PDB file of C-alpha atoms in Angstrom:
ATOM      1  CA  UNK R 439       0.000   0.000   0.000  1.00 78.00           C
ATOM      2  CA  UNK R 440       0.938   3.337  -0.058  1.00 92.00           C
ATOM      3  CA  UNK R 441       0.412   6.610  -1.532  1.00 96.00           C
ATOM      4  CA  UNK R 442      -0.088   7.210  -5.177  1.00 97.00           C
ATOM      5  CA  UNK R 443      -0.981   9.772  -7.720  1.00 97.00           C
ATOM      6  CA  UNK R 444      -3.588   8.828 -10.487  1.00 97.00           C
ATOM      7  CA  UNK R 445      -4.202  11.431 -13.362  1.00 98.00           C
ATOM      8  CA  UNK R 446      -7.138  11.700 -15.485  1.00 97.00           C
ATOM      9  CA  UNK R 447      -7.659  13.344 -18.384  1.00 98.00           C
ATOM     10  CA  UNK R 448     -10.798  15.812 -18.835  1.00 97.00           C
ATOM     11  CA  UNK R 449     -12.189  18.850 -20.607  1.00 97.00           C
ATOM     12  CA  UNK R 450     -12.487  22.546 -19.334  1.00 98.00           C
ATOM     13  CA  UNK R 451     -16.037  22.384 -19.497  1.00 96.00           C
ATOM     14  CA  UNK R 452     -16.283  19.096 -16.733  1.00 96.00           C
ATOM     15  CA  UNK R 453     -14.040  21.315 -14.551  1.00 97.00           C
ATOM     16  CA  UNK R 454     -15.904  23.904 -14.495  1.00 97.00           C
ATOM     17  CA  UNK R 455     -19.057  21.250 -13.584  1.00 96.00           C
ATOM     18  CA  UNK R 456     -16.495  19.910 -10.745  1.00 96.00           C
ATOM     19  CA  UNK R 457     -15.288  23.151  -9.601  1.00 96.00           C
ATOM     20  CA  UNK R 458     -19.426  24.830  -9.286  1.00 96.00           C
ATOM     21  CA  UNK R 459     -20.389  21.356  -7.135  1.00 94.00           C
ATOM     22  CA  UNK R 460     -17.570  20.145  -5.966  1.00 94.00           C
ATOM     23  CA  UNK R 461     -19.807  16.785  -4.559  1.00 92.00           C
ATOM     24  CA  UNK R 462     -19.391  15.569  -8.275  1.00 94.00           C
ATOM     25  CA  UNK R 463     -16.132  15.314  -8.167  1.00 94.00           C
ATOM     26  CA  UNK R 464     -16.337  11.624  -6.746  1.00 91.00           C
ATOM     27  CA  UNK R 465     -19.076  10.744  -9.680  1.00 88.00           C
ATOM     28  CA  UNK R 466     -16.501  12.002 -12.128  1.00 91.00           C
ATOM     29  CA  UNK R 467     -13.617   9.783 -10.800  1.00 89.00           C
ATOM     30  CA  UNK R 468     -15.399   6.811 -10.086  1.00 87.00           C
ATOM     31  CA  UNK R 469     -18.437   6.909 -12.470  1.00 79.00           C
ATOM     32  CA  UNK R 470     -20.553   4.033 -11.895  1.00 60.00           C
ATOM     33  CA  UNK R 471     -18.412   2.539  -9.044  1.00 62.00           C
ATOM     34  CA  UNK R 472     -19.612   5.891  -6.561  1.00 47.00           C
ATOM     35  CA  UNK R 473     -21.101   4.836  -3.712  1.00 52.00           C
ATOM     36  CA  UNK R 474     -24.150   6.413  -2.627  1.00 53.00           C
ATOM     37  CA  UNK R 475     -25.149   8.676  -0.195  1.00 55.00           C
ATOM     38  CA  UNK R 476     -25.782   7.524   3.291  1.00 54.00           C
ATOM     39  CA  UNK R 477     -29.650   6.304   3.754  1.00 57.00           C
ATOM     40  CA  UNK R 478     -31.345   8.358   6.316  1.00 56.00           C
ATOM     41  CA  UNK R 479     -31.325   6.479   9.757  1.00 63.00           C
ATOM     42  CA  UNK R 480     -35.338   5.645  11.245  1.00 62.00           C
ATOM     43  CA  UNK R 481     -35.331   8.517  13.578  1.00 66.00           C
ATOM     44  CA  UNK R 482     -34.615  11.077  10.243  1.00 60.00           C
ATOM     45  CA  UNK R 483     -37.346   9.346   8.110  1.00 58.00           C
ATOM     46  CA  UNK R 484     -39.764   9.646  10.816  1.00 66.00           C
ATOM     47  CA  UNK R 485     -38.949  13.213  10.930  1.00 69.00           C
ATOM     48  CA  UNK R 486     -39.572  13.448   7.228  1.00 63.00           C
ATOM     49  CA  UNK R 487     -35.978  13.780   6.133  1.00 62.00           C
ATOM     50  CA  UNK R 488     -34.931  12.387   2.690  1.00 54.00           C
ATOM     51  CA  UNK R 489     -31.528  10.382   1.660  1.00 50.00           C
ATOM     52  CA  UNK R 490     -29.521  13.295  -0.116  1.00 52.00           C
ATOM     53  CA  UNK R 491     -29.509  12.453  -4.692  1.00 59.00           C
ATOM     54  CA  UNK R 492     -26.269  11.629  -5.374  1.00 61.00           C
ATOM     55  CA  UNK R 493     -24.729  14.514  -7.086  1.00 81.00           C
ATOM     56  CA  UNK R 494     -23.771  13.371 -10.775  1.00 87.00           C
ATOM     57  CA  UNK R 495     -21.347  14.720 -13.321  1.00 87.00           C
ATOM     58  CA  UNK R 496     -22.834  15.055 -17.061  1.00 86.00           C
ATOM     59  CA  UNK R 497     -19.373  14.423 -18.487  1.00 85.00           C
ATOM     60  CA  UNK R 498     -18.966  10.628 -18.695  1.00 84.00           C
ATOM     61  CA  UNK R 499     -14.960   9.528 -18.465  1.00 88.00           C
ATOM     62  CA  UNK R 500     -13.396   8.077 -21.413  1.00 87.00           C
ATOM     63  CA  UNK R 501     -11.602   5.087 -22.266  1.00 90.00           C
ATOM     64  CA  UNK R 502      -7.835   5.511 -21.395  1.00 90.00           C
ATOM     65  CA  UNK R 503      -8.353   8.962 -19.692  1.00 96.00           C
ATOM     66  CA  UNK R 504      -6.317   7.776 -16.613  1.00 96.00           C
ATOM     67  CA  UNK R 505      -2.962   7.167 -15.660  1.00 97.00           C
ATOM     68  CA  UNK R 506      -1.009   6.563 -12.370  1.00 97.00           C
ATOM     69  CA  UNK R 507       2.782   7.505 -10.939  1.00 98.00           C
ATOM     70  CA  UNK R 508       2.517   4.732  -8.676  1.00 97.00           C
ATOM     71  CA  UNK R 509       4.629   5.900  -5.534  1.00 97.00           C
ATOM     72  CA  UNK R 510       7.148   7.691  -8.363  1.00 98.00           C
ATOM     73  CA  UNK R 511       5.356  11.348  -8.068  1.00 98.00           C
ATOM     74  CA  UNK R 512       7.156  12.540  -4.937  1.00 98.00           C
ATOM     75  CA  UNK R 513      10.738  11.905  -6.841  1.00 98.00           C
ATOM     76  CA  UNK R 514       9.432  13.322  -9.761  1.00 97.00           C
ATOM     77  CA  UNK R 515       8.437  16.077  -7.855  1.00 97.00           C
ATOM     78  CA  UNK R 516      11.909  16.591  -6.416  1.00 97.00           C
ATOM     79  CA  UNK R 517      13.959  15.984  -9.600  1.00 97.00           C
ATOM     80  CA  UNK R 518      11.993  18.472 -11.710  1.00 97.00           C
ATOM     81  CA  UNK R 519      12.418  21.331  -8.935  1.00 96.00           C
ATOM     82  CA  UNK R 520      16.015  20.418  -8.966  1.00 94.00           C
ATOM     83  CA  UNK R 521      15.823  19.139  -5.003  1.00 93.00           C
ATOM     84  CA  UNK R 522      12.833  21.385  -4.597  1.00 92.00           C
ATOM     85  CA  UNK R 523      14.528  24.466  -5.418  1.00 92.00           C
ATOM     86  CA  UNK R 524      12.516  25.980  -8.351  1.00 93.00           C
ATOM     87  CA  UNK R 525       8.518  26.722  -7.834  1.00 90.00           C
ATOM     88  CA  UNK R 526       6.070  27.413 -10.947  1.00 93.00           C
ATOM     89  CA  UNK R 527       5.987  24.162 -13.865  1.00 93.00           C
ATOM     90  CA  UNK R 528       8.271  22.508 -11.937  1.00 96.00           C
ATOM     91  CA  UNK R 529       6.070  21.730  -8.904  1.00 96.00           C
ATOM     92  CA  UNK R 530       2.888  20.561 -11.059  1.00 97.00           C
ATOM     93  CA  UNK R 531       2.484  17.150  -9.091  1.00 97.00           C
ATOM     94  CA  UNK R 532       2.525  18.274  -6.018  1.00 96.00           C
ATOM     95  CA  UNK R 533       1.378  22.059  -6.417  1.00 95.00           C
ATOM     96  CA  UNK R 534      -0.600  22.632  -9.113  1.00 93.00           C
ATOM     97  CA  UNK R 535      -3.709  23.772 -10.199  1.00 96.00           C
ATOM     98  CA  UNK R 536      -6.802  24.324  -7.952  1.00 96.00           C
ATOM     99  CA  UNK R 537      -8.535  22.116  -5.625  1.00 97.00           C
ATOM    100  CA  UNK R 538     -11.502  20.755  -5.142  1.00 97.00           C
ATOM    101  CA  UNK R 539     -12.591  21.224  -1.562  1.00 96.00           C
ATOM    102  CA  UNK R 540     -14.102  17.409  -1.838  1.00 94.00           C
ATOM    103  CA  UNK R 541     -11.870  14.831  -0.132  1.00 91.00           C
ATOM    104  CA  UNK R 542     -11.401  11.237  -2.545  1.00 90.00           C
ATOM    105  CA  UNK R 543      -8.467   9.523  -1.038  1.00 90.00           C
ATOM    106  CA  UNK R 544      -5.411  11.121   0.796  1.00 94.00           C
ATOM    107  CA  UNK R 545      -6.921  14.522   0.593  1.00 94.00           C
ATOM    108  CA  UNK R 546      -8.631  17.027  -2.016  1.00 96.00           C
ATOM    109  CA  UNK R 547      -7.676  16.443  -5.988  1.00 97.00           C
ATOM    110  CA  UNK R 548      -6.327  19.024  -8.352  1.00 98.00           C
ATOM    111  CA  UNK R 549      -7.535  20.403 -11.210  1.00 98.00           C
ATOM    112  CA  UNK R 550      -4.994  21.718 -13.687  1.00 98.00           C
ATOM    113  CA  UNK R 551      -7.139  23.646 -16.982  1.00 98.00           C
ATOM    114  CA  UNK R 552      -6.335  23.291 -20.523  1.00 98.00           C
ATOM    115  CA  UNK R 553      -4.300  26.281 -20.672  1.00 98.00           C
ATOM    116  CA  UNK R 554      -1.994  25.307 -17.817  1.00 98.00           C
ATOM    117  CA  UNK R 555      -1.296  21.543 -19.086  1.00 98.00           C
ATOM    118  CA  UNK R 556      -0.042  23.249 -22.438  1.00 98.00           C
ATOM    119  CA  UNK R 557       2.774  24.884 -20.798  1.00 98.00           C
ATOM    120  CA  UNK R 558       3.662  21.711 -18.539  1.00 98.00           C
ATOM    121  CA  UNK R 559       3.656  20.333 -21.546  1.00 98.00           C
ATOM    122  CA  UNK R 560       6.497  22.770 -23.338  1.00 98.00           C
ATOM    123  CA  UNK R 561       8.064  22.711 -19.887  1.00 98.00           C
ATOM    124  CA  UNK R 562       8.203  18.708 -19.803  1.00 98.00           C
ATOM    125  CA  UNK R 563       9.351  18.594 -23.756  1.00 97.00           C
ATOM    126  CA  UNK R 564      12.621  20.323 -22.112  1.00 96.00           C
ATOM    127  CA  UNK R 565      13.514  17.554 -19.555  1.00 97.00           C
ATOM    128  CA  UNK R 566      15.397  14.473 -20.051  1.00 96.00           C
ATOM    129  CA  UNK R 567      15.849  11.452 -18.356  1.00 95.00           C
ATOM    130  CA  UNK R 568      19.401  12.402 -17.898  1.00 95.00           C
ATOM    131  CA  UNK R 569      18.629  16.280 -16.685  1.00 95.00           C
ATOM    132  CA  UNK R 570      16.346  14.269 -13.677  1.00 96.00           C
ATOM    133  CA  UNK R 571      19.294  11.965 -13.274  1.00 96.00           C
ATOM    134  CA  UNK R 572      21.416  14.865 -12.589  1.00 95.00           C
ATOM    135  CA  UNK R 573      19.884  15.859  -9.428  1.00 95.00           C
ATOM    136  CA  UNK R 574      18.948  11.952  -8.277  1.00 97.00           C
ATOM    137  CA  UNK R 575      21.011  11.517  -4.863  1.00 97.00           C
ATOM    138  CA  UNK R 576      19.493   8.407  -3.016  1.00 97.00           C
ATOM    139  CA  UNK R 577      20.531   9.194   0.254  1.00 97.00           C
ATOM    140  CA  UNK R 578      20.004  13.000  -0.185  1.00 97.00           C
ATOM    141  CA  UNK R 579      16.282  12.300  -1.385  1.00 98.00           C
ATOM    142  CA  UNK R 580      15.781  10.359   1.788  1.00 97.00           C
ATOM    143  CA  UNK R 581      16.923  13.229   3.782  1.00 97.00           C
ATOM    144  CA  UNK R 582      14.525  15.671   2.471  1.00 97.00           C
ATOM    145  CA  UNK R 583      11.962  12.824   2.724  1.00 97.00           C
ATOM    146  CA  UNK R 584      11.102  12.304  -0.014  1.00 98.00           C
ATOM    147  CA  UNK R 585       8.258  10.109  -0.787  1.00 97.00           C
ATOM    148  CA  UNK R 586       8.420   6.560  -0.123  1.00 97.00           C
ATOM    149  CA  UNK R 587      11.755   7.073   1.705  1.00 96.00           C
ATOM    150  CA  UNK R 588      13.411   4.380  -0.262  1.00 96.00           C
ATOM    151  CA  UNK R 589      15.805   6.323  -2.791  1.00 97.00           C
ATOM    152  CA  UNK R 590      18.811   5.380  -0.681  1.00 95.00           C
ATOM    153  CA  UNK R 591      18.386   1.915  -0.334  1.00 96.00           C
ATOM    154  CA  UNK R 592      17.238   1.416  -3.902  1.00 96.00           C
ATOM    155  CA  UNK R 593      19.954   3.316  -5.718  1.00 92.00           C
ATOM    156  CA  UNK R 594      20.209   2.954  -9.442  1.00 94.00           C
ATOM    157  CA  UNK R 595      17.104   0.957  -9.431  1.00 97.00           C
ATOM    158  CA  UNK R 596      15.351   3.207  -7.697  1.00 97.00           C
ATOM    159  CA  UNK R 597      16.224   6.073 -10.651  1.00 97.00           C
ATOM    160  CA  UNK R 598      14.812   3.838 -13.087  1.00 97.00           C
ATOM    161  CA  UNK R 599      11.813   3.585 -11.453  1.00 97.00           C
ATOM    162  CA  UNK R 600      11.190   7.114 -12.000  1.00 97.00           C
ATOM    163  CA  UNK R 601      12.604   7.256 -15.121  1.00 97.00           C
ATOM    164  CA  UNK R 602       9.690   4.908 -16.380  1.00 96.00           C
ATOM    165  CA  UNK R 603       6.934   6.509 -15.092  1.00 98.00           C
ATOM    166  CA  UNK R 604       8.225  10.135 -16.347  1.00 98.00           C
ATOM    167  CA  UNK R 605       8.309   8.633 -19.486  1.00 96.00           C
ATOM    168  CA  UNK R 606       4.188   7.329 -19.163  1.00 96.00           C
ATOM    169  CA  UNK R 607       3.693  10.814 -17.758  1.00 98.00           C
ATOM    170  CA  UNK R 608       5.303  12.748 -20.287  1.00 98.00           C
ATOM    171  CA  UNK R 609       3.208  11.438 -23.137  1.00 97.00           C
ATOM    172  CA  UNK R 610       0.164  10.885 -21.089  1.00 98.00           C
ATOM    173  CA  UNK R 611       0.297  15.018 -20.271  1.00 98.00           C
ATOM    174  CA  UNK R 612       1.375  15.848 -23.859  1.00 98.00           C
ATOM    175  CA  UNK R 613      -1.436  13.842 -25.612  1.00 98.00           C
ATOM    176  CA  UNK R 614      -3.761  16.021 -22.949  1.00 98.00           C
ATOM    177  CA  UNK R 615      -2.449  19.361 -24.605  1.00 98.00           C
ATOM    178  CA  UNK R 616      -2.833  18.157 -27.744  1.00 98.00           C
ATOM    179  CA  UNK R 617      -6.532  17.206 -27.403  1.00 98.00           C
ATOM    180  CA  UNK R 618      -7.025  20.347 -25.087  1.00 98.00           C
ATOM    181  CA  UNK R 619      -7.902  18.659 -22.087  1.00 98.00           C
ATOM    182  CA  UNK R 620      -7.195  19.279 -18.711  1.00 98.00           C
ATOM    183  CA  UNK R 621      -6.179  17.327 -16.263  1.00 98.00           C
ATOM    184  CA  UNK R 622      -7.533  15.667 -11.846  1.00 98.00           C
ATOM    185  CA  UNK R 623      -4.377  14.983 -10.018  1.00 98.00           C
ATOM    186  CA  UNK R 624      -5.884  12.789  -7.378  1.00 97.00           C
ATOM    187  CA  UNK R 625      -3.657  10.929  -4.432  1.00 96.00           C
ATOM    188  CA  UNK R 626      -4.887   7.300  -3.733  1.00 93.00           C
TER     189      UNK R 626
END
């Protein structure tokens, strides 16, 4: 187990949907899988209460509109900043966009709009696998605790890890700007 960061792919127009009821945010993500709302208990029936409609998104999610880091985004996070040192582009994973004040998993998701993923995508088209493996220091990484702790014990391997899944994200954010979508950053 652990914490991870899933990505999904999604138009302007469903954020804004998200963003103005933020309750349909765990519709959107789960679709058909949502659980629904607590049933009211005897005593609130009795008093004439009602179970709450589950609140519904209109956009329906698309096949292959979803992607996950694994436990990879908090290196990611850390080689792109250059060991956290730069803010802006850089800090997209962890930092970007605007939330939605709706908790689904290890807090609220992030909503980054069309306009924004274009420039992570320029900004991405400008980093290598060898620029990240420039500032990849195992035990340094575990010292500034970075997520899962395990960058000093893992070594090379552990680089590679995250040099696969930057490679998933990479086109998985640049196919986004190309279709003008937007993108959920959601921890899990």
């Amino acid at each position: 187990m652990g914490i991870c960061l899933a990505m999904v792919r999604l138009s302007d127009a469903a954020i804004d949907e998200i963003a103005a009821a933020p309750k349909k945010v765990l519709h959107f993500w789960m679709q058909d899988e949502a659980p629904g709302p607590e049933p009211a208990g005897w005593l609130a029936r009795l008093l004439g209460k009602r179970n709450p409609a589950t609140l519904k998104c209109s956009v329906p999610r698309e096949a292959g509109d979803e992607t996950d880091l694994d436990k990879a985004w908090d290196a990611m996070d850390y080689l792109l900043s250059e060991g956290r040192k730069k803010e802006g582009l850089s800090r997209f994973l962890t930092e970007g966009g605007e939330p939605i004040p709706e908790e689904i998993g290890y807090g609220p998701p992030r909503v980054l709009r069309s306009v924004e993923v274009k420039r992570i995508a320029a900004f991405l088209e400008g980093v290598s696998p060898e620029l990240l493996r420039r500032h990849y220091d195992g035990p340094a990484m575990d010292r500034a605790e970075v997520y899962p702790g395990i960058w000093g014990r893992d070594g090379e391997e552990g680089f590679e890890y995250v040099a696969s899944y930057f490679e998933s994200l990479c086109s998985f954010v640049r196919e986004a700007a190309e279709r003008g979508l937007g993108l959920m950053i959601i921890y899990t």
